[in-house]
Short mmCIF file of C-alpha atoms in Angstrom, two decimals:
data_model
loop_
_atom_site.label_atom_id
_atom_site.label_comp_id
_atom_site.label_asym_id
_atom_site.label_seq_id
_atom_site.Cartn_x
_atom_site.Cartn_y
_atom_site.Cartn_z
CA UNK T 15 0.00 0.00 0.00
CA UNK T 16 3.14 2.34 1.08
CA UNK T 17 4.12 2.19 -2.40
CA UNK T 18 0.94 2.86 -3.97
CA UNK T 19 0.84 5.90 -2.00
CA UNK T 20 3.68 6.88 -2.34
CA UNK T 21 3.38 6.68 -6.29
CA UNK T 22 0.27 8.86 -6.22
CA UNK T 23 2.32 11.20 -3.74
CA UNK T 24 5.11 11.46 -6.53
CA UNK T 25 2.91 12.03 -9.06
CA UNK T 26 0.91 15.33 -7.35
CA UNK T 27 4.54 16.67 -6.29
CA UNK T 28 5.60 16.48 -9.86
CA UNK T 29 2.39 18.71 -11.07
CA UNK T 30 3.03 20.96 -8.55
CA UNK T 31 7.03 21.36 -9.67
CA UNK T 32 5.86 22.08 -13.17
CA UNK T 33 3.56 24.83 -11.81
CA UNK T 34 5.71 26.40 -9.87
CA UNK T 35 8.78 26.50 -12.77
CA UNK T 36 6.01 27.86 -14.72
CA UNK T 37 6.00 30.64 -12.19
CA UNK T 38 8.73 32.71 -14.44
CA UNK T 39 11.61 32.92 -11.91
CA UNK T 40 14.97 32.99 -13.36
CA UNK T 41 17.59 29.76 -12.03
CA UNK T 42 19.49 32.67 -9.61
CA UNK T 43 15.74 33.73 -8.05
CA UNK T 44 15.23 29.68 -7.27
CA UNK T 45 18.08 29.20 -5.77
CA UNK T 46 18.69 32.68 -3.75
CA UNK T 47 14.83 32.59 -3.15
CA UNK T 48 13.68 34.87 0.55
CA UNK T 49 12.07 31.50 1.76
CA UNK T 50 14.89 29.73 4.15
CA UNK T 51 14.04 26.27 5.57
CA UNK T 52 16.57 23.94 7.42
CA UNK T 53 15.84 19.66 7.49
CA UNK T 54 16.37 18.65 10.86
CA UNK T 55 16.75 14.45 10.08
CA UNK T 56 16.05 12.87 13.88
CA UNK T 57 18.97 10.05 13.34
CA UNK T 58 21.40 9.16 11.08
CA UNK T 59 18.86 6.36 9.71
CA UNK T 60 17.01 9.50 8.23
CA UNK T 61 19.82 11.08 6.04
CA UNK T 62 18.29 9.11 3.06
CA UNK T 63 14.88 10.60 3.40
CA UNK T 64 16.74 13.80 4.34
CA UNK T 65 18.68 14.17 1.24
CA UNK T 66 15.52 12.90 -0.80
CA UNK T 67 13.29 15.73 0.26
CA UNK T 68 15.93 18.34 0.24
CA UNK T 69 16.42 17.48 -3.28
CA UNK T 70 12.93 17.87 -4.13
CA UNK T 71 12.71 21.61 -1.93
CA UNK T 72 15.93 22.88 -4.12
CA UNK T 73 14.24 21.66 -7.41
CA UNK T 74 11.19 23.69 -6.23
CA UNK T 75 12.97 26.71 -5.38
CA UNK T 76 13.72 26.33 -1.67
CA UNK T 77 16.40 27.89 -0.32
CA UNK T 78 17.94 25.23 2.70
CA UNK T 79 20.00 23.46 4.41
CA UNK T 80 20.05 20.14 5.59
CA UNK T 81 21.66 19.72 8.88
CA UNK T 82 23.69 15.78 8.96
CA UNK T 83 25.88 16.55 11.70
CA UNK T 84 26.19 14.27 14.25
CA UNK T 85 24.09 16.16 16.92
CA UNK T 86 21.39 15.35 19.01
CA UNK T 87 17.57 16.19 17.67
CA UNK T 88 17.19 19.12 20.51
CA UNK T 89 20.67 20.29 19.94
CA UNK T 90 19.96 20.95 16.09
CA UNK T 91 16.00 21.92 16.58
CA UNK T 92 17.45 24.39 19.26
CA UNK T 93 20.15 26.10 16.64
CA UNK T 94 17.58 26.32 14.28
CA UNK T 95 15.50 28.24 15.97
CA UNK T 96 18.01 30.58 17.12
CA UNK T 97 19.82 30.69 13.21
CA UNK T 98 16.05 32.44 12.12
CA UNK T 99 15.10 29.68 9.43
CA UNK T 100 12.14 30.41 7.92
CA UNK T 101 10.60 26.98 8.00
CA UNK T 102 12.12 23.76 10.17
CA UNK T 103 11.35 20.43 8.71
CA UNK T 104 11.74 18.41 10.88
CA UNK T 105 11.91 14.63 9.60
CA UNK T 106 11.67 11.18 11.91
CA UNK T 107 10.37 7.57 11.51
CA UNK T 108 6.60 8.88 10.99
CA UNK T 109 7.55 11.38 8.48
CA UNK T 110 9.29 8.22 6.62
CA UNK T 111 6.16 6.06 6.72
CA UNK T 112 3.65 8.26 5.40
CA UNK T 113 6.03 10.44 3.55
CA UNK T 114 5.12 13.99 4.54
CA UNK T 115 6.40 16.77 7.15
CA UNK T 116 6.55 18.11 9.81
CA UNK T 117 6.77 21.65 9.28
CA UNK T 118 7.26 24.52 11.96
CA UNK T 119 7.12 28.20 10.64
CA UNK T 120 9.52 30.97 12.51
CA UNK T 121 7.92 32.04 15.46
CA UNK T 122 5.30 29.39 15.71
CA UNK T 123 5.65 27.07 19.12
CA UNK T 124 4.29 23.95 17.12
CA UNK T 125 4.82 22.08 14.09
CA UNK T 126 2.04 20.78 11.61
CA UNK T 127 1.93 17.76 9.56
CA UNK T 128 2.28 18.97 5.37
CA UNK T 129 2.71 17.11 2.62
CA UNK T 130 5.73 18.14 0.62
CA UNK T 131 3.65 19.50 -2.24
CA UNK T 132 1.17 21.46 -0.02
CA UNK T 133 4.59 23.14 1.46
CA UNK T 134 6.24 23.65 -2.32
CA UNK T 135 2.90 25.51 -2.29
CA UNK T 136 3.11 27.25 0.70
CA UNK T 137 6.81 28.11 0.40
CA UNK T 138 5.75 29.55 -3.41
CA UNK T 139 3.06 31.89 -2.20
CA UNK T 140 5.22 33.25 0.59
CA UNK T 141 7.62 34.17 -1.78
CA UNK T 142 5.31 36.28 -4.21
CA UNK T 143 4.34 38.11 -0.86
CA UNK T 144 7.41 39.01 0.23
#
């Protein structure tokens, strides 16, 4: 079923891509973009996914970083917070199985579930606004 899902995930991130490059930014705009977000992996097991979704934020225009040192979870949330990220993603075991995020905007004391399209979306709109 995972992979079913995940297939049908795959394909609504890859629409949303296309709509965004459609947006009319030049490459240096994409990659220099206002909207900052940092991937906090939990554990070295996560590094994969990590890497995966950090891909997928850079193809959509995302400026970030994705934090691999070997730190502990609260040590590298903590940071974060204090560096002024826009968004922390912050990805564990769950995040893995059902393939989404969990997404904490600056300032905000909590972090909500998002699907990676639904943030490509929310990251694109943010930076029209700004």
């Amino acid at each position: 079923m995972q992979n079913s899902f995940q297939s049908l995930h795959e394909e609504m991130l890859r629409k949303d891509l296309q709509e965004f490059m459609i947006g009319g930014l030049n490459s240096a705009q994409k990659e220099e973009g206002p909207v900052s977000a940092i991937i906090l992996p939990h554990s070295e097991e996560d590094l994969d996914f990590g890497s995966e979704i950090a891909r997928k934020l850079k193809l959509a225009g995302v400026h970030l970083k994705l934090d691999e040192r070997n730190l502990s979870y609260e040590e590298k949330l903590k940071e974060a917070a204090e560096e002024g990220w826009d968004y922390i993603v912050s990805l564990g075991d769950k995040e893995k199985e059902y393939y989404y995020l969990s997404v904490r905007e600056k300032g905000a004391d909590q972090f909500e579930f998002c699907w990676l399209g639904d943030f490509i979306k929310i990251a694109r709109k943010r930076r029209h606004s700004l």
